[in-house]
mmCIF file of C-alpha atoms and ligand atoms in Angstrom:
data_model
loop_
_atom_site.group_PDB
_atom_site.id
_atom_site.type_symbol
_atom_site.label_atom_id
_atom_site.label_comp_id
_atom_site.label_asym_id
_atom_site.label_seq_id
_atom_site.Cartn_x
_atom_site.Cartn_y
_atom_site.Cartn_z
ATOM 1 C CA MET A 9 125.500 69.649 120.227
ATOM 2 C CA PHE A 10 129.171 69.872 119.481
ATOM 3 C CA SER A 11 131.442 69.577 122.472
ATOM 4 C CA ASP A 12 134.884 71.059 123.023
ATOM 5 C CA ASN A 13 135.472 69.052 126.187
ATOM 6 C CA GLN A 14 139.145 68.336 125.593
ATOM 7 C CA LEU A 15 139.856 72.030 125.664
ATOM 8 C CA ALA A 16 141.370 73.954 128.544
ATOM 9 C CA PRO A 17 138.796 75.873 130.622
ATOM 10 C CA TYR A 18 140.281 79.180 129.422
ATOM 11 C CA ALA A 19 140.017 78.223 125.723
ATOM 12 C CA ALA A 20 137.320 79.716 123.500
ATOM 13 C CA GLN A 21 134.415 77.276 123.699
ATOM 14 C CA SER A 22 132.090 77.039 120.737
ATOM 15 C CA ALA A 23 129.070 76.525 123.002
ATOM 16 C CA GLN A 24 129.834 79.753 124.876
ATOM 17 C CA THR A 25 130.382 81.982 121.876
ATOM 18 C CA LYS A 26 129.344 85.590 122.237
ATOM 19 C CA GLY A 27 127.413 84.935 119.061
ATOM 20 C CA ARG A 28 126.980 86.436 115.635
ATOM 21 C CA ARG A 29 125.793 89.874 114.576
ATOM 22 C CA PHE A 30 122.675 88.263 113.081
ATOM 23 C CA SER A 31 121.564 85.366 115.219
ATOM 24 C CA GLU A 32 121.410 81.951 113.561
ATOM 25 C CA PRO A 33 120.486 78.470 114.833
ATOM 26 C CA THR A 34 123.384 76.505 116.344
ATOM 27 C CA PRO A 35 124.910 74.216 113.683
ATOM 28 C CA SER A 36 124.152 70.529 114.293
ATOM 29 C CA SER A 37 127.116 68.783 112.705
ATOM 30 C CA ARG A 38 130.006 71.160 113.342
ATOM 31 C CA SER A 39 131.119 73.712 115.895
ATOM 32 C CA GLU A 40 130.472 77.447 115.555
ATOM 33 C CA PHE A 41 134.125 78.017 114.711
ATOM 34 C CA GLN A 42 134.198 75.247 112.128
ATOM 35 C CA ARG A 43 131.280 77.014 110.511
ATOM 36 C CA ASP A 44 133.306 80.247 110.525
ATOM 37 C CA ARG A 45 136.238 78.502 108.880
ATOM 38 C CA ASP A 46 134.012 76.887 106.260
ATOM 39 C CA ARG A 47 132.434 80.232 105.371
ATOM 40 C CA ILE A 48 135.872 81.819 105.013
ATOM 41 C CA ILE A 49 137.117 79.058 102.700
ATOM 42 C CA HIS A 50 134.087 79.488 100.439
ATOM 43 C CA SER A 51 134.408 83.283 100.253
ATOM 44 C CA THR A 52 135.483 85.243 97.184
ATOM 45 C CA ALA A 53 138.101 87.191 99.135
ATOM 46 C CA PHE A 54 139.755 83.911 100.156
ATOM 47 C CA ARG A 55 140.153 82.803 96.537
ATOM 48 C CA ARG A 56 141.713 86.144 95.657
ATOM 49 C CA LEU A 57 144.532 85.520 98.156
ATOM 50 C CA GLU A 58 146.060 83.180 95.581
ATOM 51 C CA TYR A 59 147.038 86.131 93.400
ATOM 52 C CA LYS A 60 148.043 88.583 96.094
ATOM 53 C CA THR A 61 151.547 88.831 97.482
ATOM 54 C CA GLN A 62 153.475 90.135 100.454
ATOM 55 C CA VAL A 63 157.043 90.839 99.333
ATOM 56 C CA PHE A 64 157.264 89.771 95.703
ATOM 57 C CA VAL A 65 154.687 90.681 93.092
ATOM 58 C CA ASN A 66 152.682 87.685 91.909
ATOM 59 C CA HIS A 67 154.159 87.534 88.399
ATOM 60 C CA GLU A 68 157.765 87.521 89.671
ATOM 61 C CA GLY A 69 157.781 83.751 90.219
ATOM 62 C CA ASP A 70 155.535 80.760 90.798
ATOM 63 C CA LEU A 71 157.340 79.433 93.865
ATOM 64 C CA PHE A 72 157.147 82.478 96.112
ATOM 65 C CA ARG A 73 154.579 82.615 98.881
ATOM 66 C CA THR A 74 151.283 84.191 98.041
ATOM 67 C CA ARG A 75 148.844 85.419 100.660
ATOM 68 C CA LEU A 76 146.990 82.136 100.209
ATOM 69 C CA THR A 77 149.940 79.854 100.899
ATOM 70 C CA HIS A 78 151.029 82.211 103.691
ATOM 71 C CA SER A 79 147.599 81.937 105.332
ATOM 72 C CA ILE A 80 147.703 78.135 105.078
ATOM 73 C CA GLU A 81 151.163 78.089 106.685
ATOM 74 C CA VAL A 82 149.900 80.335 109.484
ATOM 75 C CA ALA A 83 146.972 77.965 110.044
ATOM 76 C CA GLN A 84 149.329 74.978 110.206
ATOM 77 C CA ILE A 85 151.589 76.622 112.781
ATOM 78 C CA ALA A 86 148.699 78.032 114.805
ATOM 79 C CA ARG A 87 146.893 74.694 114.934
ATOM 80 C CA SER A 88 149.895 72.794 116.133
ATOM 81 C CA ILE A 89 150.492 75.321 118.933
ATOM 82 C CA ALA A 90 146.772 75.369 119.819
ATOM 83 C CA ARG A 91 146.649 71.601 120.150
ATOM 84 C CA ASN A 92 149.618 71.622 122.511
ATOM 85 C CA LEU A 93 148.057 74.311 124.697
ATOM 86 C CA ARG A 94 144.568 72.747 124.521
ATOM 87 C CA LEU A 95 143.208 75.839 122.833
ATOM 88 C CA ASN A 96 140.536 75.829 120.163
ATOM 89 C CA GLU A 97 142.085 74.609 116.898
ATOM 90 C CA ASP A 98 138.995 75.378 114.851
ATOM 91 C CA LEU A 99 139.043 78.990 115.960
ATOM 92 C CA VAL A 100 142.758 79.519 115.288
ATOM 93 C CA GLU A 101 142.293 77.973 111.864
ATOM 94 C CA ALA A 102 139.416 80.333 111.065
ATOM 95 C CA ILE A 103 141.359 83.383 112.248
ATOM 96 C CA SER A 104 144.496 82.305 110.345
ATOM 97 C CA LEU A 105 142.681 81.787 107.077
ATOM 98 C CA ALA A 106 140.884 85.131 107.370
ATOM 99 C CA HIS A 107 143.635 87.303 108.837
ATOM 100 C CA ASP A 108 144.853 88.690 105.497
ATOM 101 C CA LEU A 109 141.547 88.946 103.621
ATOM 102 C CA GLY A 110 141.609 92.753 103.698
ATOM 103 C CA HIS A 111 145.056 93.176 102.208
ATOM 104 C CA THR A 112 145.471 95.272 99.089
ATOM 105 C CA PRO A 113 147.346 94.018 96.046
ATOM 106 C CA PHE A 114 151.161 94.389 96.162
ATOM 107 C CA GLY A 115 151.662 93.803 99.868
ATOM 108 C CA HIS A 116 152.740 96.648 102.124
ATOM 109 C CA ALA A 117 153.475 98.972 99.227
ATOM 110 C CA GLY A 118 149.844 98.740 98.123
ATOM 111 C CA GLN A 119 148.553 99.217 101.644
ATOM 112 C CA ASP A 120 150.745 102.307 102.238
ATOM 113 C CA ALA A 121 149.685 103.854 98.944
ATOM 114 C CA LEU A 122 145.991 103.254 99.591
ATOM 115 C CA ASN A 123 146.256 104.602 103.135
ATOM 116 C CA ALA A 124 147.886 107.772 101.766
ATOM 117 C CA CYS A 125 145.111 108.113 99.144
ATOM 118 C CA MET A 126 142.461 107.735 101.871
ATOM 119 C CA LYS A 127 144.116 110.261 104.202
ATOM 120 C CA ASP A 128 141.236 112.763 103.976
ATOM 121 C CA TYR A 129 138.538 110.070 103.913
ATOM 122 C CA GLY A 130 139.157 108.071 107.096
ATOM 123 C CA GLY A 131 142.355 106.250 106.087
ATOM 124 C CA PHE A 132 142.859 102.612 105.187
ATOM 125 C CA GLU A 133 143.879 99.913 107.704
ATOM 126 C CA HIS A 134 144.240 96.376 106.403
ATOM 127 C CA ASN A 135 143.071 94.747 109.664
ATOM 128 C CA LEU A 136 139.951 96.819 109.657
ATOM 129 C CA GLN A 137 139.463 96.011 105.985
ATOM 130 C CA SER A 138 139.695 92.259 106.763
ATOM 131 C CA LEU A 139 136.856 92.793 109.219
ATOM 132 C CA ARG A 140 134.925 94.813 106.643
ATOM 133 C CA VAL A 141 135.315 91.946 104.149
ATOM 134 C CA VAL A 142 133.791 89.387 106.533
ATOM 135 C CA ASP A 143 131.207 91.795 108.018
ATOM 136 C CA VAL A 144 130.033 93.677 104.944
ATOM 137 C CA LEU A 145 131.674 93.097 101.598
ATOM 138 C CA GLU A 146 131.130 89.375 100.965
ATOM 139 C CA GLU A 147 127.774 88.853 99.255
ATOM 140 C CA ARG A 148 126.797 85.222 99.759
ATOM 141 C CA TYR A 149 123.851 84.921 102.098
ATOM 142 C CA ALA A 150 120.232 85.900 101.638
ATOM 143 C CA SER A 151 119.541 87.026 105.172
ATOM 144 C CA PHE A 152 122.617 89.078 106.022
ATOM 145 C CA GLU A 153 125.545 90.919 104.531
ATOM 146 C CA GLY A 154 129.055 89.538 104.916
ATOM 147 C CA LEU A 155 129.794 86.108 106.381
ATOM 148 C CA ASN A 156 128.227 86.759 109.786
ATOM 149 C CA LEU A 157 131.153 85.206 111.655
ATOM 150 C CA SER A 158 131.249 84.621 115.403
ATOM 151 C CA PHE A 159 132.431 87.362 117.752
ATOM 152 C CA GLU A 160 135.552 85.308 118.576
ATOM 153 C CA ALA A 161 136.605 84.982 114.925
ATOM 154 C CA ARG A 162 135.998 88.709 114.323
ATOM 155 C CA GLU A 163 137.925 89.585 117.478
ATOM 156 C CA GLY A 164 140.904 87.574 116.179
ATOM 157 C CA ILE A 165 140.745 89.106 112.717
ATOM 158 C CA LEU A 166 140.871 92.636 114.128
ATOM 159 C CA LYS A 167 144.447 92.448 115.385
ATOM 160 C CA HIS A 168 145.053 96.166 115.570
ATOM 161 C CA CYS A 169 142.852 99.147 115.195
ATOM 162 C CA SER A 170 143.173 102.872 115.809
ATOM 163 C CA LEU A 171 141.265 104.255 118.794
ATOM 164 C CA ASN A 172 139.075 106.379 116.541
ATOM 165 C CA ASN A 173 137.975 103.338 114.577
ATOM 166 C CA ALA A 174 137.627 101.239 117.737
ATOM 167 C CA ARG A 175 134.985 103.672 118.995
ATOM 168 C CA THR A 176 132.800 102.885 115.977
ATOM 169 C CA LEU A 177 132.910 99.101 116.477
ATOM 170 C CA GLY A 178 130.760 98.547 119.566
ATOM 171 C CA GLU A 179 131.711 95.554 121.710
ATOM 172 C CA LEU A 180 134.419 94.466 119.283
ATOM 173 C CA GLY A 181 136.275 97.766 119.657
ATOM 174 C CA LEU A 182 136.055 97.871 123.452
ATOM 175 C CA ARG A 183 139.276 95.989 124.148
ATOM 176 C CA PHE A 184 141.347 98.619 122.344
ATOM 177 C CA ILE A 185 139.748 101.340 124.457
ATOM 178 C CA GLU A 186 139.925 99.391 127.725
ATOM 179 C CA LYS A 187 143.364 97.968 126.854
ATOM 180 C CA LYS A 188 142.262 94.370 127.341
ATOM 181 C CA GLN A 189 143.452 91.219 125.596
ATOM 182 C CA PRO A 190 141.666 89.115 123.010
ATOM 183 C CA SER A 191 141.273 85.316 123.429
ATOM 184 C CA LEU A 192 144.410 83.181 123.676
ATOM 185 C CA GLU A 193 143.486 81.846 120.233
ATOM 186 C CA ALA A 194 143.736 85.376 118.802
ATOM 187 C CA GLN A 195 147.022 86.064 120.610
ATOM 188 C CA LEU A 196 148.427 82.800 119.323
ATOM 189 C CA THR A 197 147.447 83.353 115.689
ATOM 190 C CA ASN A 198 149.141 86.726 115.761
ATOM 191 C CA LEU A 199 152.462 85.123 116.706
ATOM 192 C CA ALA A 200 151.974 82.175 114.328
ATOM 193 C CA ASP A 201 151.720 84.815 111.574
ATOM 194 C CA GLU A 202 155.084 86.206 112.644
ATOM 195 C CA ILE A 203 156.740 82.770 112.747
ATOM 196 C CA ALA A 204 155.407 82.014 109.280
ATOM 197 C CA TYR A 205 156.468 85.186 107.518
ATOM 198 C CA ASN A 206 159.910 85.577 109.099
ATOM 199 C CA ASN A 207 160.824 82.082 108.024
ATOM 200 C CA HIS A 208 159.232 82.002 104.615
ATOM 201 C CA ASP A 209 160.705 85.381 103.777
ATOM 202 C CA ILE A 210 164.175 83.922 104.388
ATOM 203 C CA ASP A 211 163.264 81.055 102.083
ATOM 204 C CA ASP A 212 161.802 83.310 99.371
ATOM 205 C CA GLY A 213 164.643 85.809 99.791
ATOM 206 C CA LEU A 214 167.217 83.089 99.138
ATOM 207 C CA ARG A 215 165.219 81.593 96.290
ATOM 208 C CA SER A 216 164.989 84.965 94.567
ATOM 209 C CA GLY A 217 168.718 85.571 94.914
ATOM 210 C CA LEU A 218 168.106 88.870 96.734
ATOM 211 C CA LEU A 219 169.551 87.312 99.901
ATOM 212 C CA SER A 220 172.637 85.121 100.048
ATOM 213 C CA GLU A 221 173.447 82.441 102.568
ATOM 214 C CA SER A 222 176.694 84.178 103.460
ATOM 215 C CA GLN A 223 174.671 87.255 104.486
ATOM 216 C CA LEU A 224 172.354 85.080 106.566
ATOM 217 C CA MET A 225 175.291 83.569 108.399
ATOM 218 C CA GLU A 226 175.478 86.950 110.197
ATOM 219 C CA VAL A 227 172.139 86.141 111.804
ATOM 220 C CA ASP A 228 172.824 84.063 114.862
ATOM 221 C CA CYS A 229 169.799 81.765 114.872
ATOM 222 C CA TYR A 230 170.247 80.949 111.171
ATOM 223 C CA ALA A 231 174.000 80.362 111.466
ATOM 224 C CA ARG A 232 173.620 78.085 114.481
ATOM 225 C CA PHE A 233 171.209 75.721 112.753
ATOM 226 C CA ARG A 234 173.027 75.887 109.418
ATOM 227 C CA ARG A 235 176.163 74.646 111.175
ATOM 228 C CA GLU A 236 174.188 71.935 112.940
ATOM 229 C CA VAL A 237 172.809 70.767 109.582
ATOM 230 C CA ASP A 238 176.333 70.721 108.093
ATOM 231 C CA HIS A 239 177.528 68.719 111.030
ATOM 232 C CA THR A 240 174.687 66.163 110.887
ATOM 233 C CA TYR A 241 174.758 65.834 107.091
ATOM 234 C CA PRO A 242 178.335 66.520 105.905
ATOM 235 C CA GLY A 243 178.411 67.779 102.335
ATOM 236 C CA ILE A 244 174.753 68.854 102.277
ATOM 237 C CA ALA A 245 174.174 71.940 100.099
ATOM 238 C CA GLY A 246 171.639 73.975 98.173
ATOM 239 C CA ARG A 247 167.903 73.824 98.782
ATOM 240 C CA ARG A 248 168.050 70.857 101.141
ATOM 241 C CA ALA A 249 170.477 72.586 103.475
ATOM 242 C CA ILE A 250 168.324 75.734 103.515
ATOM 243 C CA SER A 251 165.174 73.761 104.095
ATOM 244 C CA GLU A 252 166.697 71.711 106.938
ATOM 245 C CA THR A 253 167.878 74.955 108.547
ATOM 246 C CA ILE A 254 164.557 76.757 108.257
ATOM 247 C CA ARG A 255 162.531 73.862 109.575
ATOM 248 C CA ARG A 256 164.750 73.761 112.649
ATOM 249 C CA MET A 257 164.176 77.477 113.171
ATOM 250 C CA ILE A 258 160.403 77.091 112.896
ATOM 251 C CA ASN A 259 160.508 74.178 115.297
ATOM 252 C CA LEU A 260 162.521 76.146 117.843
ATOM 253 C CA LEU A 261 160.141 79.114 117.676
ATOM 254 C CA ILE A 262 157.077 76.899 118.081
ATOM 255 C CA THR A 263 158.616 74.964 120.976
ATOM 256 C CA ASP A 264 159.717 78.155 122.710
ATOM 257 C CA LEU A 265 156.284 79.713 122.260
ATOM 258 C CA ILE A 266 154.521 76.648 123.687
ATOM 259 C CA GLN A 267 156.819 76.413 126.715
ATOM 260 C CA THR A 268 156.796 80.122 127.520
ATOM 261 C CA SER A 269 153.032 80.360 127.105
ATOM 262 C CA GLU A 270 152.410 77.265 129.253
ATOM 263 C CA GLN A 271 154.450 78.879 131.999
ATOM 264 C CA ARG A 272 152.640 82.208 131.731
ATOM 265 C CA ILE A 273 149.257 80.476 131.750
ATOM 266 C CA ALA A 274 150.317 78.541 134.856
ATOM 267 C CA ASP A 275 151.482 81.785 136.524
ATOM 268 C CA TYR A 276 148.352 83.811 135.786
ATOM 269 C CA ALA A 277 146.021 80.810 136.213
ATOM 270 C CA PRO A 278 143.042 82.024 134.176
ATOM 271 C CA LYS A 279 139.819 80.071 134.825
ATOM 272 C CA SER A 280 137.884 81.233 131.807
ATOM 273 C CA ILE A 281 138.099 83.234 128.608
ATOM 274 C CA ASP A 282 136.832 86.257 130.560
ATOM 275 C CA ASP A 283 139.870 85.963 132.844
ATOM 276 C CA VAL A 284 142.069 85.761 129.733
ATOM 277 C CA ARG A 285 140.627 89.021 128.437
ATOM 278 C CA ALA A 286 141.316 90.829 131.704
ATOM 279 C CA LEU A 287 144.848 89.457 132.327
ATOM 280 C CA PRO A 288 148.092 90.448 130.540
ATOM 281 C CA THR A 289 149.129 88.717 127.294
ATOM 282 C CA MET A 290 149.884 85.068 127.975
ATOM 283 C CA ILE A 291 150.949 83.786 124.569
ATOM 284 C CA ALA A 292 154.532 84.910 124.178
ATOM 285 C CA PHE A 293 158.080 84.003 123.246
ATOM 286 C CA SER A 294 160.799 83.874 125.894
ATOM 287 C CA ASP A 295 162.832 87.089 126.179
ATOM 288 C CA HIS A 296 165.789 85.421 124.516
ATOM 289 C CA MET A 297 163.724 84.191 121.562
ATOM 290 C CA HIS A 298 161.987 87.537 121.263
ATOM 291 C CA GLN A 299 165.418 89.152 121.003
ATOM 292 C CA GLU A 300 166.580 86.685 118.324
ATOM 293 C CA ALA A 301 163.417 87.200 116.321
ATOM 294 C CA LYS A 302 163.975 90.953 116.508
ATOM 295 C CA VAL A 303 167.467 90.596 115.062
ATOM 296 C CA LEU A 304 166.122 88.439 112.258
ATOM 297 C CA LYS A 305 163.359 90.931 111.491
ATOM 298 C CA GLN A 306 165.829 93.770 111.386
ATOM 299 C CA PHE A 307 168.012 91.743 109.023
ATOM 300 C CA LEU A 308 165.084 91.073 106.693
ATOM 301 C CA TYR A 309 164.046 94.698 106.814
ATOM 302 C CA GLU A 310 167.466 95.991 105.828
ATOM 303 C CA ASN A 311 168.441 93.327 103.345
ATOM 304 C CA LEU A 312 165.222 92.113 101.763
ATOM 305 C CA TYR A 313 162.288 94.492 102.272
ATOM 306 C CA ARG A 314 164.516 97.477 101.462
ATOM 307 C CA HIS A 315 166.539 95.770 98.713
ATOM 308 C CA TYR A 316 166.775 98.160 95.788
ATOM 309 C CA LEU A 317 165.089 95.688 93.437
ATOM 310 C CA VAL A 318 162.201 95.292 95.889
ATOM 311 C CA ASN A 319 162.076 99.098 96.237
ATOM 312 C CA ARG A 320 161.778 99.477 92.473
ATOM 313 C CA MET A 321 158.846 97.097 92.325
ATOM 314 C CA SER A 322 157.210 98.667 95.408
ATOM 315 C CA ASN A 323 157.486 102.064 93.827
ATOM 316 C CA LYS A 324 155.738 100.889 90.664
ATOM 317 C CA ALA A 325 153.103 99.190 92.808
ATOM 318 C CA LYS A 326 152.450 102.393 94.753
ATOM 319 C CA ASN A 327 152.126 104.407 91.557
ATOM 320 C CA THR A 328 149.676 101.862 90.182
ATOM 321 C CA VAL A 329 147.453 102.041 93.268
ATOM 322 C CA ARG A 330 147.666 105.832 93.503
ATOM 323 C CA GLU A 331 146.853 106.347 89.828
ATOM 324 C CA LEU A 332 143.899 103.958 89.976
ATOM 325 C CA PHE A 333 142.501 105.732 93.025
ATOM 326 C CA THR A 334 143.086 109.296 91.840
ATOM 327 C CA LEU A 335 141.530 108.763 88.457
ATOM 328 C CA MET A 336 138.464 106.909 89.758
ATOM 329 C CA LEU A 337 137.803 109.505 92.431
ATOM 330 C CA ALA A 338 138.099 112.343 89.921
ATOM 331 C CA GLU A 339 135.965 110.529 87.325
ATOM 332 C CA PRO A 340 133.259 108.529 89.134
ATOM 333 C CA GLY A 341 131.842 107.464 85.760
ATOM 334 C CA LEU A 342 134.851 105.151 85.317
ATOM 335 C CA VAL A 343 134.004 103.105 88.434
ATOM 336 C CA PRO A 344 132.124 99.807 87.854
ATOM 337 C CA PRO A 345 128.419 100.136 88.866
ATOM 338 C CA ASP A 346 128.755 97.851 91.921
ATOM 339 C CA TYR A 347 131.240 100.257 93.468
ATOM 340 C CA ARG A 348 129.378 103.496 92.720
ATOM 341 C CA VAL A 349 127.695 105.588 95.347
ATOM 342 C CA SER A 350 124.568 107.621 94.801
ATOM 343 C CA ALA A 351 124.914 111.302 95.623
ATOM 344 C CA HIS A 352 124.171 112.380 99.174
ATOM 345 C CA ASP A 353 122.706 115.788 100.142
ATOM 346 C CA ASP A 354 126.048 116.717 101.613
ATOM 347 C CA PRO A 355 128.729 116.756 98.878
ATOM 348 C CA GLN A 356 131.481 116.079 101.411
ATOM 349 C CA GLN A 357 129.689 112.922 102.635
ATOM 350 C CA THR A 358 129.245 111.820 99.033
ATOM 351 C CA GLN A 359 132.956 112.215 98.419
ATOM 352 C CA ILE A 360 133.847 110.233 101.580
ATOM 353 C CA ALA A 361 131.482 107.405 100.628
ATOM 354 C CA ARG A 362 132.828 107.412 97.079
ATOM 355 C CA ALA A 363 136.431 107.210 98.263
ATOM 356 C CA ARG A 364 135.570 104.302 100.594
ATOM 357 C CA ARG A 365 133.963 102.301 97.795
ATOM 358 C CA ILE A 366 136.926 102.922 95.506
ATOM 359 C CA ALA A 367 139.218 101.772 98.330
ATOM 360 C CA ASP A 368 137.064 98.609 98.649
ATOM 361 C CA TYR A 369 137.352 98.052 94.907
ATOM 362 C CA ILE A 370 141.130 98.532 94.837
ATOM 363 C CA ALA A 371 141.776 96.566 98.046
ATOM 364 C CA GLY A 372 139.855 93.633 96.595
ATOM 365 C CA MET A 373 142.017 93.507 93.460
ATOM 366 C CA THR A 374 144.631 90.826 92.940
ATOM 367 C CA ASP A 375 148.088 91.969 91.786
ATOM 368 C CA ARG A 376 147.449 90.993 88.192
ATOM 369 C CA PHE A 377 143.951 92.481 88.116
ATOM 370 C CA ALA A 378 145.285 95.815 89.413
ATOM 371 C CA ILE A 379 147.981 95.849 86.732
ATOM 372 C CA ARG A 380 145.416 95.053 84.026
ATOM 373 C CA GLU A 381 142.887 97.579 85.323
ATOM 374 C CA HIS A 382 145.576 100.256 85.377
ATOM 375 C CA ARG A 383 146.374 99.516 81.734
ATOM 376 C CA ARG A 384 142.690 99.567 80.813
ATOM 377 C CA LEU A 385 142.315 103.007 82.393
ATOM 378 C CA TYR A 386 145.462 104.607 81.070
ATOM 379 C CA GLN A 387 146.263 102.950 77.732
ATOM 380 C CA ILE A 388 143.984 103.445 74.778
ATOM 381 C CA GLU A 389 144.952 100.126 73.144
ATOM 382 C CA GLU A 390 143.571 98.208 76.158
ATOM 383 C CA VAL A 391 139.866 97.502 76.567
HETATM 384 MG MG1 MG B 566 149.875 87.533 107.681
#
C-alpha cells in the first residue's frame, strides 16, 4: 500500500479517497492520484493541448504558450507550493494537467462562441467540459467510459459550475449548492493557474510586440522588479532582463501564497480534509498581493486581451466556431459518424443531443484542425 505519511493531516490522502465512479482495485505500485495523473497524460485530450492556445492562435508563433505548456507550468507551480504546505503533490499535478482539457480551440473567443451557439441547448462551460472529457469522452478502457478518475481529481477539475449543472452532478455538485470548499489541493491549483497565466501572458505579450516594456513600467509589481534587475545587473537588456523580472514576480507570488496560506491554515486549524471542505478558503494571497495581481490583470485585459490585433483574430476565431456549429446542426449528414446521434421520439430531445455532440466535436478540435475543418466545409477546393 502506498503511504502519504509525510503529508499534513488535512491534505488529500490517497488511501482515504472517496473513490472512483466505477470501483477498481487499489493500485499496488503507485498512489491513486499518481494513477489519475498517468491516465491524464496518456489521454487523447491531453495530446491535443499542444495545438490549442489561450491568447494567440497556434499558428501565430512557435514560442508562445500553448495549453500544453501552460498546463505543465501550472503543475510546476502547484507542486512547489504543495510541497511547502505538505499537501498532496500527486493530486495537484493531476488536477493541473487536466484543468484545461475541456477548452475549445482559440481560447476564450472559441469558448464564448460555442457557449452562444449552445444557448438553447444547455450552454457550454469549459470546466464542465473538462469533467465531461475525463468522465465520458475519452475512450480508452474496456470496462468504463472516460478515465474513471478519483473523486478528488474530478472535484479539482470542476473549478466552477452553474447551480443548474451542479444539481445534475450528484456528490460532485454538492459543494456548489452547499457553498462548501474543495480540497486545499484544488484551491491551490486554481491559484497556481492564475500565477502561471498572468506571468506568461506578460512574457508572450512582450515577445509578440503587442505589449511594450515602457507600458509595463506603469504596473507597479513589474516596474519594481525591473528596476531591481537593472540595479543588480547594470546594462542588462532584452530577453534576459524580462526573464529575470518575471521570475522574480513568480517567486514573490508563490512565496506570498505559501506564507498567507500557512497562516490561514494555522488560524482555522483543520484536522482533516472534511474540515477543509467545511471551513472558508484557506489557500489565498495576502490582501496586498491580491490587489497587485488585480492591477496586473486589469492591465493585461486592457492592453493585451483587448488589443485590436488580438480582437481581429478573436473575431475570426468566433466566426469559425459559429459557422462550423451552425452548418453541422442544420445538416447532420455532414457530422462524422462518431459524433452523430440517432433520432429520439421527441424531436426537441434529438436536437439537444445533436447540439451537444457537435459541441463535443468542436470543443475537441485543435486550432489548426478547426481551421482546416472550416475550409473543408465551406470551400469546394478542399477535401
Ligand atoms: Mg488554465
